[in-house]
Coordinates of C-alpha atoms and ligand atoms in Angstrom, one line a residue:
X188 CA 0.0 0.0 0.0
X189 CA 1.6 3.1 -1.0
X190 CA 0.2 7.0 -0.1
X191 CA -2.8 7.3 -0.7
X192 CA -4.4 3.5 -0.1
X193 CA -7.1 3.2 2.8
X194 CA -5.9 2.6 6.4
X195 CA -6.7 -0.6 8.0
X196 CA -6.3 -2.5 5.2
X197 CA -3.3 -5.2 5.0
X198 CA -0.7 -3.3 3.7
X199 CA 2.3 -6.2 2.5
X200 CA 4.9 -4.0 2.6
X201 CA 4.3 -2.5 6.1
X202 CA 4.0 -5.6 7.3
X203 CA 7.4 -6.7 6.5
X204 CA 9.1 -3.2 7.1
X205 CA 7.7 -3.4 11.0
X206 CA 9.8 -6.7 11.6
X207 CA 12.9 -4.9 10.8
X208 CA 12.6 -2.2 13.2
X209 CA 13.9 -2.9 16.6
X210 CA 11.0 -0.3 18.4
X211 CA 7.7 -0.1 18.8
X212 CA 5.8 0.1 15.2
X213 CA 2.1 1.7 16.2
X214 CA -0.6 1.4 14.2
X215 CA -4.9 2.5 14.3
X216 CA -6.1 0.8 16.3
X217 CA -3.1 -1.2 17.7
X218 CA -2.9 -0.7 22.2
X219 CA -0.9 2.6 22.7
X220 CA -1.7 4.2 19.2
X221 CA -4.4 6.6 20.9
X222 CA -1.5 8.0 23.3
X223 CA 1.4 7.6 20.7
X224 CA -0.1 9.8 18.6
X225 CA -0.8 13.2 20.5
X226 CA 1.8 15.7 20.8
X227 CA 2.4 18.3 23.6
X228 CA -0.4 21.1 21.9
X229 CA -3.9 19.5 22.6
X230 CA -5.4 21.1 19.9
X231 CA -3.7 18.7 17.4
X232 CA -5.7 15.9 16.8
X233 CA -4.1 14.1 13.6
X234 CA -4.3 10.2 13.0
X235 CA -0.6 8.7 11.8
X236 CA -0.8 5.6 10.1
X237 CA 2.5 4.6 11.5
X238 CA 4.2 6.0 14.5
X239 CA 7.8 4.4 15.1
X240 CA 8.8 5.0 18.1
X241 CA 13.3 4.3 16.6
X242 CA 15.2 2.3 19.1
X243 CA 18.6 3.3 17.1
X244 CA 19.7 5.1 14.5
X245 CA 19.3 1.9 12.1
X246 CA 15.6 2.2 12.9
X247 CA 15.7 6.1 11.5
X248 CA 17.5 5.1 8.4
X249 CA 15.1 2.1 8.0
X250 CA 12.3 4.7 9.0
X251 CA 13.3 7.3 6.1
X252 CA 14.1 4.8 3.5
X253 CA 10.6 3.0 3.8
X254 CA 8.7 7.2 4.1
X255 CA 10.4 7.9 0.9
X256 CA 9.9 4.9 -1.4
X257 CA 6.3 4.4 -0.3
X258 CA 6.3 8.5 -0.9
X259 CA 4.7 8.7 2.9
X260 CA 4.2 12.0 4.4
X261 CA 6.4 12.2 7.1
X262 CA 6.6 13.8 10.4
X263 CA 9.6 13.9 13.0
X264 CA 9.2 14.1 16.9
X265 CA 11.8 15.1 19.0
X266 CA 10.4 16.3 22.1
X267 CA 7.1 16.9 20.5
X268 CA 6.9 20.8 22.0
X269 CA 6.1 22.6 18.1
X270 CA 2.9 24.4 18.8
X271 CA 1.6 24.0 15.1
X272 CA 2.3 19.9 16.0
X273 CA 4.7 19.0 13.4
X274 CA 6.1 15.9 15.5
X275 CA 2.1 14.0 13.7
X276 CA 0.6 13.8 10.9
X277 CA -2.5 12.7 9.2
X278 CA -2.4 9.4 7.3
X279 CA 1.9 9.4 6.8
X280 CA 4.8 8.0 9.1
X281 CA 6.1 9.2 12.6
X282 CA 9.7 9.1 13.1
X283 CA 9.5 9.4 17.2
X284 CA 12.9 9.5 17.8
X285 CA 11.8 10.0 22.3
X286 CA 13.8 6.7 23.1
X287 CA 17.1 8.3 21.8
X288 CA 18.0 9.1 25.2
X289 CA 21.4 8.1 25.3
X290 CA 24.1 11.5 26.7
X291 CA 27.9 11.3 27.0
X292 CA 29.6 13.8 29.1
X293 CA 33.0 14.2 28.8
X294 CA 33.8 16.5 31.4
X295 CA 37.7 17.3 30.9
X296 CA 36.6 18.0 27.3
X297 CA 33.9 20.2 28.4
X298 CA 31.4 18.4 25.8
X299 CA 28.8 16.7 25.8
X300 CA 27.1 14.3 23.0
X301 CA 23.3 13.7 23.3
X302 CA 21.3 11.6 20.9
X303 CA 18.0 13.4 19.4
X304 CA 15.4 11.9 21.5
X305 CA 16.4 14.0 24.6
X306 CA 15.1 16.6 26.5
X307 CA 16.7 19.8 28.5
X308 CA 15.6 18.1 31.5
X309 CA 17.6 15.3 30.4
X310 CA 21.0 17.3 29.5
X311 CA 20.8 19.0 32.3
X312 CA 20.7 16.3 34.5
X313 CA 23.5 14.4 33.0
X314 CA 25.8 18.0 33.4
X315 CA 25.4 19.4 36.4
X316 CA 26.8 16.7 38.1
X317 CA 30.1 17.9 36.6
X318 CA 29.0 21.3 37.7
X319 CA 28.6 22.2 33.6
X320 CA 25.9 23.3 31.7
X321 CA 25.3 24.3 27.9
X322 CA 22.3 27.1 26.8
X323 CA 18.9 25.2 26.7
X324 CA 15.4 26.1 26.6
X325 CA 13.4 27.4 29.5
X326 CA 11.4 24.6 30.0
X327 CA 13.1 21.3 31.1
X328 CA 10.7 18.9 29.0
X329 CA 11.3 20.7 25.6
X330 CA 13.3 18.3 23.0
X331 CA 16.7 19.3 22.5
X332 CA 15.9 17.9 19.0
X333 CA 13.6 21.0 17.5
X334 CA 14.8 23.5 19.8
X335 CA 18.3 23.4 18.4
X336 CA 17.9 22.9 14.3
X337 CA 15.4 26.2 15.2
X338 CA 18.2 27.7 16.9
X339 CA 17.8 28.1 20.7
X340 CA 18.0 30.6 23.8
X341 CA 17.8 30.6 27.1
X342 CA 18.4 31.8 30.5
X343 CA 22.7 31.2 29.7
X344 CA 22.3 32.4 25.8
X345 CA 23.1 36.2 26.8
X346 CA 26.4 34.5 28.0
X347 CA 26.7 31.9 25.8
X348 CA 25.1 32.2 22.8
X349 CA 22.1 30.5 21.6
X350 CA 22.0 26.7 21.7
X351 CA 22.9 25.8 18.2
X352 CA 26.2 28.2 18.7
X353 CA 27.2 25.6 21.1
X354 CA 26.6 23.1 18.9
X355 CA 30.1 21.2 17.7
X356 CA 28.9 18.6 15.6
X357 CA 25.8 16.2 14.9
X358 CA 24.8 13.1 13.3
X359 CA 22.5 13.5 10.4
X360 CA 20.2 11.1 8.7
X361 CA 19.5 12.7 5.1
X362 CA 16.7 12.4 3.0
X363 CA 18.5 9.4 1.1
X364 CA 19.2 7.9 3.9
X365 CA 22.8 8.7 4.2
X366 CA 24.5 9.3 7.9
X367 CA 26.4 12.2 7.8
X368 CA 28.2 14.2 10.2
X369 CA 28.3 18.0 9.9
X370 CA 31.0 20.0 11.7
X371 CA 33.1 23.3 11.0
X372 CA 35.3 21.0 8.8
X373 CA 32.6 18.4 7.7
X374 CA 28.7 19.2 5.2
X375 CA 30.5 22.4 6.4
X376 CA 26.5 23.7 4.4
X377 CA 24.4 21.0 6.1
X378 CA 25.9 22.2 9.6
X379 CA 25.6 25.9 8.3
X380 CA 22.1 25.2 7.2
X381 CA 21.0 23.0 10.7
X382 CA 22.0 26.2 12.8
X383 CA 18.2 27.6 12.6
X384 CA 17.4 25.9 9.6
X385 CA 15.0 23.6 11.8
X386 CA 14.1 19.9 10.6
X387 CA 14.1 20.8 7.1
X388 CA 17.5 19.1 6.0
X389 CA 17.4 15.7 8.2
X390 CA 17.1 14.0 11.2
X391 CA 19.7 14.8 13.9
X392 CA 20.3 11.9 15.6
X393 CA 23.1 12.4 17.8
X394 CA 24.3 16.3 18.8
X395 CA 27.6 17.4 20.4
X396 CA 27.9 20.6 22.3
X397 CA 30.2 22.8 24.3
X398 CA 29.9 22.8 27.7
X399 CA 30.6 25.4 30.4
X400 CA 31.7 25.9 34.1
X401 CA 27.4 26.3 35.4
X402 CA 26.3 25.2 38.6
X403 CA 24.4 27.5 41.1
X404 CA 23.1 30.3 39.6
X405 CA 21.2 33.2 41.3
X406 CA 17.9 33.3 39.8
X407 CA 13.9 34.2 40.2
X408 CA 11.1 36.8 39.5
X409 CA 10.4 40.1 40.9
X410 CA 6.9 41.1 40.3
X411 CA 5.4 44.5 40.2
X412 CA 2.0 46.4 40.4
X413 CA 0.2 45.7 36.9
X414 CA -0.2 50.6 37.6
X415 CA 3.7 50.4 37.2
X416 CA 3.6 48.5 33.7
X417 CA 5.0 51.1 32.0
X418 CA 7.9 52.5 33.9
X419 CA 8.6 48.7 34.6
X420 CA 9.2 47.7 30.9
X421 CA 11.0 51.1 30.2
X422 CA 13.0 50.4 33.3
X423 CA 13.5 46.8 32.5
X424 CA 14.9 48.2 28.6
X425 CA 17.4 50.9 30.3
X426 CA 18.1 47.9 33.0
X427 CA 19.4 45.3 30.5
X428 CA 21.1 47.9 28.0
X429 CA 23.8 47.9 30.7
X430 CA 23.5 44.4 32.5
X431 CA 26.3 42.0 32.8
X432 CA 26.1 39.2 30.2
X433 CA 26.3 37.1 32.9
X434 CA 22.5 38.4 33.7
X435 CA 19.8 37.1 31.5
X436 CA 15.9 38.6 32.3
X437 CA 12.5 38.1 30.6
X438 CA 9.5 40.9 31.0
X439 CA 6.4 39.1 31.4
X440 CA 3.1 39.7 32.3
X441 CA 1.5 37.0 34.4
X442 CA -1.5 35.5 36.6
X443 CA 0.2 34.8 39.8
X444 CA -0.3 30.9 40.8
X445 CA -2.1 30.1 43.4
X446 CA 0.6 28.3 45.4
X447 CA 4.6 28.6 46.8
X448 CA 6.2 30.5 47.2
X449 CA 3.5 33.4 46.2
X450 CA 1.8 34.8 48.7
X451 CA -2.1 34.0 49.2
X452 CA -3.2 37.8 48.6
X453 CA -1.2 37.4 45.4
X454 CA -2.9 34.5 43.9
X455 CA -4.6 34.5 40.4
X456 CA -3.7 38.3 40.5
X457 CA -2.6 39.9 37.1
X458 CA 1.0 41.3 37.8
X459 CA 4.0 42.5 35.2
X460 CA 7.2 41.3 36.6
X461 CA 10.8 40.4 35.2
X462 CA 12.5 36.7 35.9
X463 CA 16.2 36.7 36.1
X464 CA 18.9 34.4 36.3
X465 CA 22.4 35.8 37.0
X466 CA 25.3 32.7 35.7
X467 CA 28.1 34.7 37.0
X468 CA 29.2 33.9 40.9
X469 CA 26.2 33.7 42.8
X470 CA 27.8 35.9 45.4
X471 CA 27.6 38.5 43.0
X472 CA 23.8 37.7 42.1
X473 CA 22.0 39.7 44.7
X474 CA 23.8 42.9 44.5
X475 CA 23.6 42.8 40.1
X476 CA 20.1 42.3 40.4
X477 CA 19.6 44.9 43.5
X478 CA 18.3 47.6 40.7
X479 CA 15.6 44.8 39.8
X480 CA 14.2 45.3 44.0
X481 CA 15.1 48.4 44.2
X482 CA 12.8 49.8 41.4
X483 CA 9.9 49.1 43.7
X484 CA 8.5 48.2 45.8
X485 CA 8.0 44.9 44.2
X486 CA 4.3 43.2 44.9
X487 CA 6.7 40.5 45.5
X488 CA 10.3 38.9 44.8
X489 CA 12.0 35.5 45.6
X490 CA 15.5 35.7 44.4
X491 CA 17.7 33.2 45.5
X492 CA 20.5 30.5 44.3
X493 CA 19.6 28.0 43.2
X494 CA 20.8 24.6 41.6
X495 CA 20.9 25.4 37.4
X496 CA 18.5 22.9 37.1
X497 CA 16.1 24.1 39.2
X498 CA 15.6 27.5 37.0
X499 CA 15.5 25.4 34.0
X500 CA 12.3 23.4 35.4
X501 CA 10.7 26.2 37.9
X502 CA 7.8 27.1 35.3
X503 CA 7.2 22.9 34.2
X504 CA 4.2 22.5 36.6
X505 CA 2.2 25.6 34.7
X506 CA 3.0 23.7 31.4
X507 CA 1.9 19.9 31.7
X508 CA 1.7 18.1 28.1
X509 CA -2.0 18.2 26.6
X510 CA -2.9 22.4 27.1
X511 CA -4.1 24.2 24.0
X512 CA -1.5 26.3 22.6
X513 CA -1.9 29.3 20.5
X514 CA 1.4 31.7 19.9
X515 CA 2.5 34.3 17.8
X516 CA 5.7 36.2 18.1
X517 CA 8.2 38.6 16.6
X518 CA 11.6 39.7 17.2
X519 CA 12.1 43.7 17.9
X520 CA 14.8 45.9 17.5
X521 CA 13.8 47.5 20.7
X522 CA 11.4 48.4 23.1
X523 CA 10.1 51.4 22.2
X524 CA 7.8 53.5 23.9
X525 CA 5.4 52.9 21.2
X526 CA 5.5 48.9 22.0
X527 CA 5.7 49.6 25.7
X528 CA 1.9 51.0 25.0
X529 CA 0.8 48.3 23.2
X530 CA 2.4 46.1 25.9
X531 CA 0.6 47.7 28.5
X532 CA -2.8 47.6 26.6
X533 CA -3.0 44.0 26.0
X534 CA -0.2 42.4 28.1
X535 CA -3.1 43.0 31.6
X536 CA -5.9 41.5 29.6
X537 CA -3.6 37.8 29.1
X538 CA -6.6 35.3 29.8
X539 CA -5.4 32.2 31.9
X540 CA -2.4 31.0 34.4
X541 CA -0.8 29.1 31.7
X542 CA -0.5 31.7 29.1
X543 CA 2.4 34.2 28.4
X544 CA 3.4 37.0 27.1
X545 CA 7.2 37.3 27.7
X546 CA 10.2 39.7 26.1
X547 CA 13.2 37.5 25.9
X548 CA 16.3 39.6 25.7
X549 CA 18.0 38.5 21.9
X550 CA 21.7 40.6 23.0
X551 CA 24.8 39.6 24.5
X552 CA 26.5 36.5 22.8
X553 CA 23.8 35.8 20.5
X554 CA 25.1 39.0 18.6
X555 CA 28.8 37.8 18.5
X556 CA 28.0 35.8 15.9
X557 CA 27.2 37.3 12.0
X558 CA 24.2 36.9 10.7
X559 CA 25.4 35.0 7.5
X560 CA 27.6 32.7 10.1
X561 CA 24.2 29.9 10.6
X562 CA 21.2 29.9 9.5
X563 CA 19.9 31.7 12.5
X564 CA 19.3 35.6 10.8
X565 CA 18.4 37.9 13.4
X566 CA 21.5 38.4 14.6
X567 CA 21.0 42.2 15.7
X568 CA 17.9 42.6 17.4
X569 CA 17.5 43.3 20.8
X570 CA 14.0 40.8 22.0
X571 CA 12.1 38.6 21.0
X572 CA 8.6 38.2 22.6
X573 CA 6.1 35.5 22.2
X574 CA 2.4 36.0 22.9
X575 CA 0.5 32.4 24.0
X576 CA -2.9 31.8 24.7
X577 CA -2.6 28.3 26.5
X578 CA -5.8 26.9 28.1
X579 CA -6.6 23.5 29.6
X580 CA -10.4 23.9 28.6
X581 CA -10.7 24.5 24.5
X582 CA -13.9 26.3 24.9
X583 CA -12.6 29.6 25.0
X584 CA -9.9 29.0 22.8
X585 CA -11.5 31.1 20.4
X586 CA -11.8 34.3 22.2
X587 CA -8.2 34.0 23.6
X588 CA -6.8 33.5 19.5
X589 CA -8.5 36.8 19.4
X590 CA -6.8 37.9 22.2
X591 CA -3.6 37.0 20.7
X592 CA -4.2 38.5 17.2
X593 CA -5.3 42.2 18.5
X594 CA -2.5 42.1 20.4
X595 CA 0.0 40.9 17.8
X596 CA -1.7 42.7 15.0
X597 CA -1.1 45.8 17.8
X598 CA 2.5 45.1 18.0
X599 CA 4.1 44.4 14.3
X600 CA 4.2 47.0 12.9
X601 CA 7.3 48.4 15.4
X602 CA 8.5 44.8 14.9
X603 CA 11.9 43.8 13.2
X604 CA 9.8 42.4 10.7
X605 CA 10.0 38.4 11.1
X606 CA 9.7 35.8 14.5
X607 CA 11.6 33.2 16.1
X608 CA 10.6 30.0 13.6
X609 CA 10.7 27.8 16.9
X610 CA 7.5 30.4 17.6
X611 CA 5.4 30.4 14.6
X612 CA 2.7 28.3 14.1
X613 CA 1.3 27.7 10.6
X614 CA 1.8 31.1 9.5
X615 CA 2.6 30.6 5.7
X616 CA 5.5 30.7 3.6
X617 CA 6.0 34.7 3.3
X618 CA 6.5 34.3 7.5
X619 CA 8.7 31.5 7.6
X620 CA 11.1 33.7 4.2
X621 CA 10.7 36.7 6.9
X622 CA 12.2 34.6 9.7
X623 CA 15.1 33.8 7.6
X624 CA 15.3 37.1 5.6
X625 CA 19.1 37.1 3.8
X626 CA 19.6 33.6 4.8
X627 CA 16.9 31.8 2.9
X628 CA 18.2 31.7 -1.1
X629 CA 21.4 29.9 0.9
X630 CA 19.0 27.6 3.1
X631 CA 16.8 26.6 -0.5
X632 CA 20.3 25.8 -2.0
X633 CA 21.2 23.5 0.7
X634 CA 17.9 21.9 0.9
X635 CA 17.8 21.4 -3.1
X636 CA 21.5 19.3 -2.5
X637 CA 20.0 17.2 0.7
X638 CA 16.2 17.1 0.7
X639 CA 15.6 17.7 -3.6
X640 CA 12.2 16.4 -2.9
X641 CA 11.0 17.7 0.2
X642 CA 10.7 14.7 1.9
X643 CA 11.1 16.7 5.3
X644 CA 8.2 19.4 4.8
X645 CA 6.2 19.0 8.1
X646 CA 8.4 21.4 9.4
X647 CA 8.4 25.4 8.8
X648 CA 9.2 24.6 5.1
X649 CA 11.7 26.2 2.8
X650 CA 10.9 24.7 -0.4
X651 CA 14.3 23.1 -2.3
X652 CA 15.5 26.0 -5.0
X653 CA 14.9 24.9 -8.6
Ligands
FAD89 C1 6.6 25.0 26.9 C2 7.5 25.4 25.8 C3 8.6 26.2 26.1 C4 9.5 26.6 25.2 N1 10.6 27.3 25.6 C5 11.6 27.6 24.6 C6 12.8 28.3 25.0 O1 13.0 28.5 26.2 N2 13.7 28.6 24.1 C7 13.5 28.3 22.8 O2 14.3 28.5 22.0 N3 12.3 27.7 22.4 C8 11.4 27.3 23.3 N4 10.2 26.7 22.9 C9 10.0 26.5 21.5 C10 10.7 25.2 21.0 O3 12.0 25.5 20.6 C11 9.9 24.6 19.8 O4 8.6 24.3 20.2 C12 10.7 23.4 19.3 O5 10.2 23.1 18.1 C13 10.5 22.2 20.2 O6 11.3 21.1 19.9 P1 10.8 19.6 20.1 O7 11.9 18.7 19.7 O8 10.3 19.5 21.5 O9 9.5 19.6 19.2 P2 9.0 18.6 18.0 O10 7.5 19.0 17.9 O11 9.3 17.2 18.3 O12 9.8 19.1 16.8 C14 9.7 20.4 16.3 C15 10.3 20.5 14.9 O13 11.7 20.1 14.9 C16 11.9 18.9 14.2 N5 12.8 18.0 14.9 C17 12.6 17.6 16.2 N6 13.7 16.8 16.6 C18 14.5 16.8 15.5 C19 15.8 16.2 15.3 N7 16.4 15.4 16.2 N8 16.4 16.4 14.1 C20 15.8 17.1 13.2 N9 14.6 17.8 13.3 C21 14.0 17.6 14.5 C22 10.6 18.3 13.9 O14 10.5 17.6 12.8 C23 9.7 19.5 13.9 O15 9.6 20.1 12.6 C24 9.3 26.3 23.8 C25 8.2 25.5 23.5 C26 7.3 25.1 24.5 C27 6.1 24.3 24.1

């Protein structure tokens, strides 16, 4: 049965592909497929006719080979975290690559390899008992997988540099099948183009990074009066002009949760606050982030240091798996008072305790690195933000997407003109171009020489250049 034949029928050739995988091969109807098939956004719903949850990398190659030759769509699942769900599919093959767990530390080298099924939970645990760490995502069950190819920041990037500036080398299935490495001295393009480029070029099966001297850090939020939202975010954008590398900071605007170590009067209150993490010595960490107190008084602060670890999975509980997610973002040259006004129209109105609206600072490191030097473009910017409805009920889903889309709609035109691709949903082809601006003739080029056929297109797709 190739594309297009009905599913549930006996399909020979499936049959006899699944008894050369060493995982799990899940099909309708088949115990598991039900939870197998659902990725971290509830509000995807699509029904895989295969889901292969790979065991090794012979299982990928196997995987790809069998996708391309029965000309099945194909969708690849790291950590399964993309909003728009691009880890499932309808009616093609899932390539779940979550039992590629396997990490490598190799402290005197300061590196670590991690196959592409893991997590930032996962890394981090592995490195900080060598008192090292390497720029992940904020949240610690996030694959390592999408947030990488898509580029990557965190609480150490102003330091360190995004995530896939760490990155050293990786292990590549290719659309043909082909395991390749890609280094600064090997598919010098298909490294070049996996910087940012996202899943477009290949399944990354194994990634090496560079690891750094991280252990306690100095980290938490301060949270202010939602009448001081303005002179907080101009503060916060003079603040972080001259704050120390070593200091990262996000603006956000918040419901307080109803728990530790908020106080009660607090709870399910709408505040604006700022979340730090200083990654210098956490001696220094109270008196660099004094400014942050002393522009108060705060409605409440809890800064304190604290295990790296711990900063990378304070915000998990607000974000189990299953929650309906609905994002869009930009990056920004800076925060101007005309977006400060837009912030402060929309940013009190954000609907539930799960939702966000955060400015990530984009500075530091990140703009150490050209913008021509990876696939990653917006080299220059100052923020990013990212504006999420994210609801456990989908009733109001609707009403929040509005909520979203005013606000957004409010916001680009002081924009830098495209978004983190890691943040955009489904947004079309003219967004995912913006994302990549003078980077993406370069990116179609490599994708034409690895993927001619766009075998990899559930993914924020550049097309393969004619
Ligand atoms: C709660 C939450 C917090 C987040 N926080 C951050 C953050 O702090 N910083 C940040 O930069 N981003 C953040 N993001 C965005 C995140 O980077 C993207 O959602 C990213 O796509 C997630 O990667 P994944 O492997 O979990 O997703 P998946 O849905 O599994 O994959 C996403 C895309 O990457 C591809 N892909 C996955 N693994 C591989 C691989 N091994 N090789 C090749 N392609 C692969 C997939 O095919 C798909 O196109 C966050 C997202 C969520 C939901």
């Amino acid at each position: 049965m190739g594309h297009g034949a009905a599913p549930g029928l006996i399909d020979p050739a499936m049959e006899t592909f699944v008894t050369t995988l060493r995982g799990p091969a899940i099909r309708p109807g088949q115990e598991g497929y039900e939870a197998a098939r659902r990725v971290y956004n509830g509000m995807i719903d699509r029904r895989p006719r295969l889901i292969v949850q790979c065991a090794d990398v012979a299982d990928v190659i196997r995987c790809v080979d069998f996708a391309r030759e029965q000309r099945l769509p194909l969708a690849v699942r790291g950590g399964g975290h993309s909003a728009p769900g691009f880890g499932t599919c309808d009616d093609g093959m899932v390539i779940d690559l979550a039992r590629l767990k396997g990490i490598r530390v190799e402290p005197a080298n300061r590196v670590v390899r991690v196959e592409g099924g893991c997590t930032w939970g996962d890394v981090d645990h592995a490195t900080h008992v060598f008192g090292l760490a390497t720029p992940g995502g904020l949240i610690s069950t996030t694959g390592v997988g999408g947030l990488t190819t898509g580029g990557g920041f965190g609480h150490l990037t102003r330091r360190y540099g995004l995530v896939c500036d760490n990155l050293l080398s990786a292990d590549v299935v290719t659309a043909d099948g082909a395991l390749r490495t890609a280094s600064a001295t090997q598919n010098e393009d298909l490294f070049w183009a996996i910087r940012g480029g996202g899943g477009n070029f290949g399944i990354v099966t194994s990634f090496e990074f560079r690891l750094y001297p991280v252990s306690m850090v100095y980290a938490g939020p301060v949270l202010y009066p939602l009448e001081r939202a303005t002179e907080a975010m101009r503060f916060f954008r003079d603040f972080m002009h001259t704050a120390p590398r070593e200091l990262s900071a996000f603006f956000a605007f918040m419901l307080v949760p109803p728990g530790p170590p908020f106080p009660e009067p607090l709870h399910m209150k709408t505040l604006c606050g700022i979340m730090c993490c200083y990654c210098g010595d956490p001696a220094d960490g109270e008196a660099v982030t004094q400014p942050l107190r002393d522009f108060g008084p705060p409605a409440f602060a809890f800064n304190v240091p604290m295990p790296y670890p711990m900063v990378q999975s304070m915000f998990d509980p607000l974000l189990p798996p299953g929650l309906q997610h609905y994002w869009k973002a930009d990056f920004v040259n800076e925060l101007t008072d005309d977006l400060i006004a837009g912030h402060v129209k929309f940013g009190p109105r954000i609907p539930t305790l799960n939702s966000a609206m955060h400015i990530y600072p984009m500075d530091g490191a990140v703009h150490d690195v050209a913008p021509d030097a990876t696939a990653f473009a917006y080299r220059d910017v100052k923020y990013t933000h990212i504006l999420a409805a994210v609801s456990p009920d989908p009733a109001p889903m609707p009403e929040y997407r509005e909520w979203v889309r005013d606000y957004w709609s409010a916001l680009h035109p002081h924009s830098a003109g495209g978004a983190y691709v890691n943040f955009l949903m489904d947004e079309g082809k003219e967004r995912i171009a913006s994302s990549y601006t003078d980077n993406y003739g370069r990116l179609a080029a490599v994708k034409a020489k690895y993927d001619p056929d766009n075998l990899f297109r559930i993914n924020q797709n550049i097309k393969p250049a004619a």
